[in-house]
Coordinates of C-alpha atoms in Angstrom, one line a residue:
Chain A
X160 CA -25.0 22.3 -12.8
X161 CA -22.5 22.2 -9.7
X162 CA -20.1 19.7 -10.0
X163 CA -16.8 18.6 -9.3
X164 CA -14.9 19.1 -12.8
X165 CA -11.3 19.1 -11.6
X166 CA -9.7 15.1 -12.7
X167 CA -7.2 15.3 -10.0
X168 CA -9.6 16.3 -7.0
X169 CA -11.9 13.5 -8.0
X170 CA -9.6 11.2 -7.4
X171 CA -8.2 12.5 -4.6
X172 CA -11.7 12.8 -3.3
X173 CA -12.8 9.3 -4.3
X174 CA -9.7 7.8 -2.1
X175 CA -10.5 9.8 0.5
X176 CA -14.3 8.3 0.7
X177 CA -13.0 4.7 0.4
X178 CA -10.2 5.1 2.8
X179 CA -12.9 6.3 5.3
X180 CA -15.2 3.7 4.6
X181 CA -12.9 0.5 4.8
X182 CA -11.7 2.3 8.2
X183 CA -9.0 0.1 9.9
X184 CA -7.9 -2.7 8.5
X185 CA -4.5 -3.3 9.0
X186 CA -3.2 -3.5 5.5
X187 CA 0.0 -2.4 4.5
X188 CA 0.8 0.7 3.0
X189 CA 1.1 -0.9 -0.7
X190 CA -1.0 -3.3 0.2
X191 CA -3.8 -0.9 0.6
X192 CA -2.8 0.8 -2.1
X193 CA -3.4 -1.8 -4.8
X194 CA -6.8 -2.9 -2.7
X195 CA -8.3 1.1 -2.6
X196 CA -7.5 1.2 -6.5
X197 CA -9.6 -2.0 -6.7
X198 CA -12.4 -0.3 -4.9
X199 CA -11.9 2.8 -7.0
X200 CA -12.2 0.8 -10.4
X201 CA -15.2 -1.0 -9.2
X202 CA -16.8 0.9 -6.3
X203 CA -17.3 -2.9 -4.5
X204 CA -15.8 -3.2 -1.0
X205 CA -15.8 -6.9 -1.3
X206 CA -12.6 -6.5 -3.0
X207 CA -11.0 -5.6 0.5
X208 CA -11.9 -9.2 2.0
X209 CA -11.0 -11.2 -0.8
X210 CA -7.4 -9.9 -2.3
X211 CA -5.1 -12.1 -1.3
X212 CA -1.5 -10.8 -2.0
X213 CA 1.5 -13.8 -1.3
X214 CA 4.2 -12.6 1.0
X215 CA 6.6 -11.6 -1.6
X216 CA 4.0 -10.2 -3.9
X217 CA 4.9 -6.7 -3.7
X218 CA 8.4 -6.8 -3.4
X219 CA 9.0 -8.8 -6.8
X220 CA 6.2 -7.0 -8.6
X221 CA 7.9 -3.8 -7.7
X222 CA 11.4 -5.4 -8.3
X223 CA 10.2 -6.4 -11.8
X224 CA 8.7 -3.4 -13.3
X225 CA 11.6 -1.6 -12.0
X226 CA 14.1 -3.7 -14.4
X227 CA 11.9 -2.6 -17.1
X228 CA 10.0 -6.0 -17.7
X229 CA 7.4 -6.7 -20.2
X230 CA 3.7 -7.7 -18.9
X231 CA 1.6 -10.2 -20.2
X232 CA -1.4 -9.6 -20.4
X233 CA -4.9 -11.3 -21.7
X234 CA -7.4 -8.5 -23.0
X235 CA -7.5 -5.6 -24.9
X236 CA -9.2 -4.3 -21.9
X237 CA -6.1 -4.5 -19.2
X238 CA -3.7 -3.3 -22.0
X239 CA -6.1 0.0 -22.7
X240 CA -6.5 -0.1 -18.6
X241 CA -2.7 0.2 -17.7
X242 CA -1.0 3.7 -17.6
X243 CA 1.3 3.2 -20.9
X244 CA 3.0 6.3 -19.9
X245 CA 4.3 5.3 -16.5
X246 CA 5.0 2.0 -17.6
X247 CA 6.7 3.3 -20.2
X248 CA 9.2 6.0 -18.0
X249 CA 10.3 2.4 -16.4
X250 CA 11.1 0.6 -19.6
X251 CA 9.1 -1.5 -19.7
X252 CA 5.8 -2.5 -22.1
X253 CA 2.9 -4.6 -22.6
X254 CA 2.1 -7.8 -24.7
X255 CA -1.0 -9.6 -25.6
X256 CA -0.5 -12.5 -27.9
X257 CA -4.1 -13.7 -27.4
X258 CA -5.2 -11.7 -30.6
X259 CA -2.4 -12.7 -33.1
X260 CA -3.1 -15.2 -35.6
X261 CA -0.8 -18.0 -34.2
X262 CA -2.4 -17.8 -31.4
X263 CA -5.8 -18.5 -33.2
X264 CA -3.9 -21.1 -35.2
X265 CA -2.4 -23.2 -32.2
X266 CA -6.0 -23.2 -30.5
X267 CA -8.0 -24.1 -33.8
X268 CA -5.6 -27.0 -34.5
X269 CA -5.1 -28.1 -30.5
X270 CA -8.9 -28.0 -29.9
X271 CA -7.3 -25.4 -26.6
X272 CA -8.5 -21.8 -26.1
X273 CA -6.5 -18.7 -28.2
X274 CA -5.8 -17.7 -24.1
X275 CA -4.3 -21.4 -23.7
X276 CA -2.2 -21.1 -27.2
X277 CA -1.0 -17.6 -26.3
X278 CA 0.4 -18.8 -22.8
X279 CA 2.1 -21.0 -24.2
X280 CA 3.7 -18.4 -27.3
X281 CA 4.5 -16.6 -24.3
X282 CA 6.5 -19.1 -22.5
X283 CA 9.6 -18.4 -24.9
X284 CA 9.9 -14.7 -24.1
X285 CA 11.9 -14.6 -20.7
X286 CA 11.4 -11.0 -20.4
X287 CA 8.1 -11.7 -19.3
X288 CA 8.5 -10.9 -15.9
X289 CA 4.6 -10.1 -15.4
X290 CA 1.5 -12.3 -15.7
X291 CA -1.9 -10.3 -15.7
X292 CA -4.5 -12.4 -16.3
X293 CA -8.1 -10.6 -15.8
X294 CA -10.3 -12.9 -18.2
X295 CA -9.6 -16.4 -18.9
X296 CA -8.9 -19.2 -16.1
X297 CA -7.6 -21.4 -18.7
X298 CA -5.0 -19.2 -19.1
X299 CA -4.3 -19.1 -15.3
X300 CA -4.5 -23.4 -15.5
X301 CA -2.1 -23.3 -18.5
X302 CA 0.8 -20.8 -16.5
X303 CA 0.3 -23.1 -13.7
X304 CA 1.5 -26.1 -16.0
X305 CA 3.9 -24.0 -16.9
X306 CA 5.5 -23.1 -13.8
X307 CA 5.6 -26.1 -12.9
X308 CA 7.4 -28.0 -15.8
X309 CA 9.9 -24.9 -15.1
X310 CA 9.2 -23.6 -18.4
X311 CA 8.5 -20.1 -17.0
X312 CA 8.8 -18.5 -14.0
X313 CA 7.0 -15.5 -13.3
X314 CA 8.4 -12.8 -10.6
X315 CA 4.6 -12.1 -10.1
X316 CA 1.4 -13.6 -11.6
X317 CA -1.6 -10.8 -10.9
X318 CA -4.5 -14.1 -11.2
X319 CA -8.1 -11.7 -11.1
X320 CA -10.3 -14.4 -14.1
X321 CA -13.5 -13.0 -13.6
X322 CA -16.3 -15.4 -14.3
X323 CA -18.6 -18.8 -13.1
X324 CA -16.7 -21.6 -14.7
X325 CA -13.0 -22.5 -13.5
X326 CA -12.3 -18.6 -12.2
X327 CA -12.7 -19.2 -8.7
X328 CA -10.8 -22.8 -9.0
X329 CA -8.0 -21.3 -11.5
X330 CA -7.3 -19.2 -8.5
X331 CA -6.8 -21.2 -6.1
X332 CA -4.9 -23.7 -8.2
X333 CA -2.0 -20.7 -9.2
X334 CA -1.3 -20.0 -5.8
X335 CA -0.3 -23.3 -5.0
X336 CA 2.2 -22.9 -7.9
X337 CA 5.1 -21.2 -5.7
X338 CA 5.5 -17.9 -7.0
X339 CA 4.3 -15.1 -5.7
X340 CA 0.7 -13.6 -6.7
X341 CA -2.0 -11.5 -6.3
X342 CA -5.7 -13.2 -6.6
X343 CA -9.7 -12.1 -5.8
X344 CA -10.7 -15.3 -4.4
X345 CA -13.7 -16.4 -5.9
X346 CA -15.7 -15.5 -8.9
X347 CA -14.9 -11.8 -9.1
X348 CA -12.3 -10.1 -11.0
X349 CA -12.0 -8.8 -14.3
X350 CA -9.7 -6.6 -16.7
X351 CA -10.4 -3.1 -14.8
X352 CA -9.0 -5.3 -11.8
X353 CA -6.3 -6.3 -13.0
X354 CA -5.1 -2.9 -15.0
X355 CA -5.9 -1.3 -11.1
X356 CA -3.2 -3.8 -9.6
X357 CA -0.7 -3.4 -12.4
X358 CA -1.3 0.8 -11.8
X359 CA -1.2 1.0 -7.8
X360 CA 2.2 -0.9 -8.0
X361 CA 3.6 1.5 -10.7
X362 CA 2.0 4.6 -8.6
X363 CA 4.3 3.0 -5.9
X364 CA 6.9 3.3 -7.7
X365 CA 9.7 5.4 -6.4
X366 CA 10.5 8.1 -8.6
X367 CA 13.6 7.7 -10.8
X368 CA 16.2 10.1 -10.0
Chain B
X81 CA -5.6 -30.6 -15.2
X82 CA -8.9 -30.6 -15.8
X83 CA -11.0 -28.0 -16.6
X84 CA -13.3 -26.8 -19.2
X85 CA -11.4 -25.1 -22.3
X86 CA -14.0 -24.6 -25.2
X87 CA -14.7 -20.7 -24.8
X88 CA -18.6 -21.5 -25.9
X89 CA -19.1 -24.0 -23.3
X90 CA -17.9 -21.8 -20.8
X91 CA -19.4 -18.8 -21.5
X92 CA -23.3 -20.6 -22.1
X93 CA -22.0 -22.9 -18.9
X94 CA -21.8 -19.5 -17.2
X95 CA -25.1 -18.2 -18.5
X96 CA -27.1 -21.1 -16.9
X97 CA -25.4 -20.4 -13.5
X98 CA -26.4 -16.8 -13.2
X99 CA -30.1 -17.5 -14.7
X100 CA -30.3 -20.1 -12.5
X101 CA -28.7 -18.1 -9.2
X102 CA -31.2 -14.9 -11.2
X103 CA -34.1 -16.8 -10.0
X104 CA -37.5 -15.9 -11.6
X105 CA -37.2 -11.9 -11.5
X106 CA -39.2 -10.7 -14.4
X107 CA -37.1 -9.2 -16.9
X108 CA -38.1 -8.9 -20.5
X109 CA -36.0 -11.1 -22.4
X110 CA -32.9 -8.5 -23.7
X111 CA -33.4 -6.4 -19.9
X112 CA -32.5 -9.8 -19.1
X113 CA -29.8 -10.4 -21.7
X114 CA -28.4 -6.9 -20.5
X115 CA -28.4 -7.6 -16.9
X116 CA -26.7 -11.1 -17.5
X117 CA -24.2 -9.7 -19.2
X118 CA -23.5 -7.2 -17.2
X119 CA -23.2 -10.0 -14.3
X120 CA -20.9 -12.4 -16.5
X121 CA -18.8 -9.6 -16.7
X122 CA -18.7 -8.5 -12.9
X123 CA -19.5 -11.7 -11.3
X124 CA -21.9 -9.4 -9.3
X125 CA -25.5 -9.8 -8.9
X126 CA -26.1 -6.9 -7.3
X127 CA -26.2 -5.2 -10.6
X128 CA -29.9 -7.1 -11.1
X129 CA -31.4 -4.6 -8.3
X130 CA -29.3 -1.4 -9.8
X131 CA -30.2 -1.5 -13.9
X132 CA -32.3 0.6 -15.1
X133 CA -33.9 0.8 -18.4
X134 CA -36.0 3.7 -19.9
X135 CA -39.0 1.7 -21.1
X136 CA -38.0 2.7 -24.7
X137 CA -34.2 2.2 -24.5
X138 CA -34.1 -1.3 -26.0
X139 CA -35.5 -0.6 -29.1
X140 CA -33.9 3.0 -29.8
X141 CA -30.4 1.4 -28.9
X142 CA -31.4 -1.6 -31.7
X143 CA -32.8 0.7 -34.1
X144 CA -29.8 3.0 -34.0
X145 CA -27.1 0.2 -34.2
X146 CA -29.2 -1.5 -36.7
X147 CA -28.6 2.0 -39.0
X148 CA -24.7 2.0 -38.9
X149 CA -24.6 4.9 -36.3
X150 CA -21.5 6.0 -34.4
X151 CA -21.3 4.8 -30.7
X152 CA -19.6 7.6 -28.3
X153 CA -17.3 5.8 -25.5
X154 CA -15.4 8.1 -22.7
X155 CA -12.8 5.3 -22.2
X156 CA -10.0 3.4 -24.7
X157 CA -11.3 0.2 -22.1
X158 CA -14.7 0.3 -23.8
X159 CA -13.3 0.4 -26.8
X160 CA -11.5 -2.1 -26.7
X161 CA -14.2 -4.6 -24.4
X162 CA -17.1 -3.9 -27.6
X163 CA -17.6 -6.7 -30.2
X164 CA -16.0 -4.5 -32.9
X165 CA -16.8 -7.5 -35.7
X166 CA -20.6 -7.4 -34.8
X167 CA -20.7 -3.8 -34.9
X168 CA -18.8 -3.4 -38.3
X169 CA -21.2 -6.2 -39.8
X170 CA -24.3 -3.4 -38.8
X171 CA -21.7 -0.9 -40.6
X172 CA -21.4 0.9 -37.0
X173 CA -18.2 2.2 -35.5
X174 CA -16.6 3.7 -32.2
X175 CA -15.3 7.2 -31.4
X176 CA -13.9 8.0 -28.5
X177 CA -12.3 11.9 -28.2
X178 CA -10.9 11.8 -24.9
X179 CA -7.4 11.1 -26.0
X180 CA -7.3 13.7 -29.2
X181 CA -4.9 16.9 -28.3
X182 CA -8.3 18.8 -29.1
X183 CA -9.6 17.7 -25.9
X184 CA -6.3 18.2 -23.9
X185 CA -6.3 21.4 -24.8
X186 CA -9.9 22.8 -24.5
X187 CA -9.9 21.1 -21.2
X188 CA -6.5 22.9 -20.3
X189 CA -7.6 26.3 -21.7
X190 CA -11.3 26.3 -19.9
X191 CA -9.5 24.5 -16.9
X192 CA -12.8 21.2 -17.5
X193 CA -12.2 17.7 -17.6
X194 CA -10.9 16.3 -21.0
X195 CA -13.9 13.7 -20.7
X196 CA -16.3 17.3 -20.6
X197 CA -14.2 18.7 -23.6
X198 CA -14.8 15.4 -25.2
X199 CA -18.5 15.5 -25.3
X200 CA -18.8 18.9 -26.4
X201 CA -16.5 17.8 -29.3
X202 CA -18.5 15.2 -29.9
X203 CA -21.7 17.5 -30.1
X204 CA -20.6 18.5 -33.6
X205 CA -21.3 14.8 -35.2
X206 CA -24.9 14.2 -35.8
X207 CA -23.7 10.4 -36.9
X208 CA -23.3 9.7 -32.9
X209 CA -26.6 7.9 -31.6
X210 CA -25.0 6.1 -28.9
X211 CA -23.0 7.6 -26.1
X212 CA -21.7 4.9 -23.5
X213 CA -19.9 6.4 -20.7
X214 CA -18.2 4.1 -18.3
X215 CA -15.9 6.8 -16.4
X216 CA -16.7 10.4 -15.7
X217 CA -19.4 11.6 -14.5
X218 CA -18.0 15.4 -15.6
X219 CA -19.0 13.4 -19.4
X220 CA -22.5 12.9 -18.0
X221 CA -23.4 15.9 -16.8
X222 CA -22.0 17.8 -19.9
X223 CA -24.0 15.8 -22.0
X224 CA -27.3 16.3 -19.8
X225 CA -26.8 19.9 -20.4
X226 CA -25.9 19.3 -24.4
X227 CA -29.7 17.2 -24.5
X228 CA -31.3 20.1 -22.8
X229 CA -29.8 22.8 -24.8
X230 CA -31.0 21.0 -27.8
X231 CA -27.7 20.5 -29.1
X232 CA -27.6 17.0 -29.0
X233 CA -30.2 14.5 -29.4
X234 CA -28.6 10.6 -28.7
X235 CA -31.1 7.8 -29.4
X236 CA -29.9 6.2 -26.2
X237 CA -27.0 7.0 -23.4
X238 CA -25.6 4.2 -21.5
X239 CA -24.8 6.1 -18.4
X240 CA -22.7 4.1 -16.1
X241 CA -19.6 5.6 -14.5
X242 CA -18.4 4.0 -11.5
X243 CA -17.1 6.0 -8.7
X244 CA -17.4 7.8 -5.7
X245 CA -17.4 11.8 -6.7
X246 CA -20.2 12.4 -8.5
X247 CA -21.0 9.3 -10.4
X248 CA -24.5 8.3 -8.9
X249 CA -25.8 11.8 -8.8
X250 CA -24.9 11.9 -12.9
X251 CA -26.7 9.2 -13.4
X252 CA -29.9 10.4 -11.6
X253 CA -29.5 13.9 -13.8
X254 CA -29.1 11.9 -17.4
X255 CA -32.5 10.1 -16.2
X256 CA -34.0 13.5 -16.3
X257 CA -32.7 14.5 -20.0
X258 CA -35.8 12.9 -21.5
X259 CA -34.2 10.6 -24.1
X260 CA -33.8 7.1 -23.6
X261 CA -31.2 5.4 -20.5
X262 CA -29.9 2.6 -19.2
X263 CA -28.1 3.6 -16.0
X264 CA -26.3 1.7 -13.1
X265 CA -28.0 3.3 -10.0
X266 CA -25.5 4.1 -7.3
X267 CA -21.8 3.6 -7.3
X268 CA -21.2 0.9 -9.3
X269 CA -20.5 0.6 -13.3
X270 CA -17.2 1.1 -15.3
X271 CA -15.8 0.3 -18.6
X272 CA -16.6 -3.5 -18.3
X273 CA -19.8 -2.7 -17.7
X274 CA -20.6 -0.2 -20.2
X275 CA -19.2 -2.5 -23.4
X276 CA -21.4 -5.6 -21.7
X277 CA -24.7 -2.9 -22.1
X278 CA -23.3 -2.5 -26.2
X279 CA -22.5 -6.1 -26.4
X280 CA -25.8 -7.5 -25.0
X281 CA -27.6 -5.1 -27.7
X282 CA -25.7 -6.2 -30.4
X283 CA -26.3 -10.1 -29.7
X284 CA -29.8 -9.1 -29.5
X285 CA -30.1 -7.5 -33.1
X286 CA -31.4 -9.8 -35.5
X287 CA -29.1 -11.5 -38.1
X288 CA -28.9 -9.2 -41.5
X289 CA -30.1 -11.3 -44.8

């Protein structure tokens, strides 16, 4: 069989199709970025109408992971998603507290979800700089509460809770929480998301001399 | 706030709203467990007009996890999205090869895809029954020629890499293979999608005594 085998022109390939097919838009250059590495993870144009990026989103993601920060993160599934190794050349690193055993204790003995308990464990590590939250709105609700009791304060909260109850609502509700964000308004969303944001910022990374 | 924070309410709250947005559509009853969960995981319906089963893929895909078989997964994401509890009660297990130095460096030497080298790797273990590709098509096609060479015989391949470069035509060659499918037709798939396939199936098996 004939077939494309080489990794690199696959890609390149596959971004050449999308940019083509979302034509002009008038996105940024980062901006487009993040949204055609959406499209790549999920092959579902919608993504390009409902991405919403604050203002400052970019520049503070970028400024964060370039100080090395760690990135919280709410499933396996965006940890195994994110490129460890380019994270890594940056100094910075990946937590998920949603599968340790205090988190299970807290939400067993609070009647909350292990995603609400592990927000909260997270809260006392101030070199979170990072939110990526790709499953559980009640995660995105809790870091909302959060923010606003000033007990953390995010440089960028990626919000993509996929889902049918509270994902479209936890949403909107974190990006009235005054830092800056990246959402998918609406129900859709999900951990390859979310790993695809975290990777087209660190792909737009400048290089480290 | 409030907003619903006991994981089981939301995810059968969830269930009702895309049986109910479903409609009447005529799926057998785990087709349809599949296809929901393949929805709850995407938030998108579309994947109810793009699922395909082989008419005998339910039942090799229960019998084979019901006998402790190995499931083959091109991505650490699918790993890490499968109910790993559920499959260890059956006595099953996950291998994925992609990230051995083995694959690095056949796929360096014979200048293929890592996910190809992978898959002929994987060729060598008769205990695989399930592969569940999520990511490269290069896997897919390697693996059609594999079945038709006669050196592997899967009980079921969950053929659903997303993408833009090959992805829908390797999913219309594994249809071909003559062993039983369950494909994504087009486009659209991905890691998400290929652990919600394993996951539905293992929900579906009946309890052990």
């Amino acid at each position: 069989m004939d077939f494309v085998k080489d990794p690199r022109l696959i890609e390149q390939g596959s971004f050449e199709i999308i940019s083509r097919e979302l034509g002009e838009r008038g996105f940024g250059h980062i901006e487009g970025n993040i949204i055609k590495r959406i499209i790549h993870t999920t092959a579902d144009f919608e993504y390009a109408d409902i991405t919403q990026l604050h203002p400052q989103a970019i520049e503070a993601g970028m400024r964060a992971l370039g100080s090395g920060c760690k990135i919280y993160t709410d499933t396996q599934m965006i940890m195994s998603g994110i490129n460890k190794r380019k994270l890594g050349e940056l100094g910075g690193s990946i937590v998920n507290m949603v599968h340790e055993p205090e988190a299970a204790s807290i939400a067993s003995s609070e009647g909350i979800t292990r995603s609400m308990a592990a927000m909260r464990m997270a809260a006392g590590d101030e070199s979170i700089k990072i939110f990526a939250i790709g499953n559980a709105p009640t995660a995105l609700f809790t870091l909302k509460s959060l923010i606003e009791e000033g007990i953390v304060r995010p440089e960028l909260v990626i919000g993509v809770p996929v889902g049918f109850v509270g994902a479209a609502e936890s949403k909107e509700e974190i990006k009235k929480a005054g830092v800056p964000y990246i959402v998918t308004r609406g129900r859709k969303g999900g951990s390859t998301v979310a790993a695809a944001i975290v990777n087209a910022l660190l792909y737009s990374m400048p290089e480290k001399l």
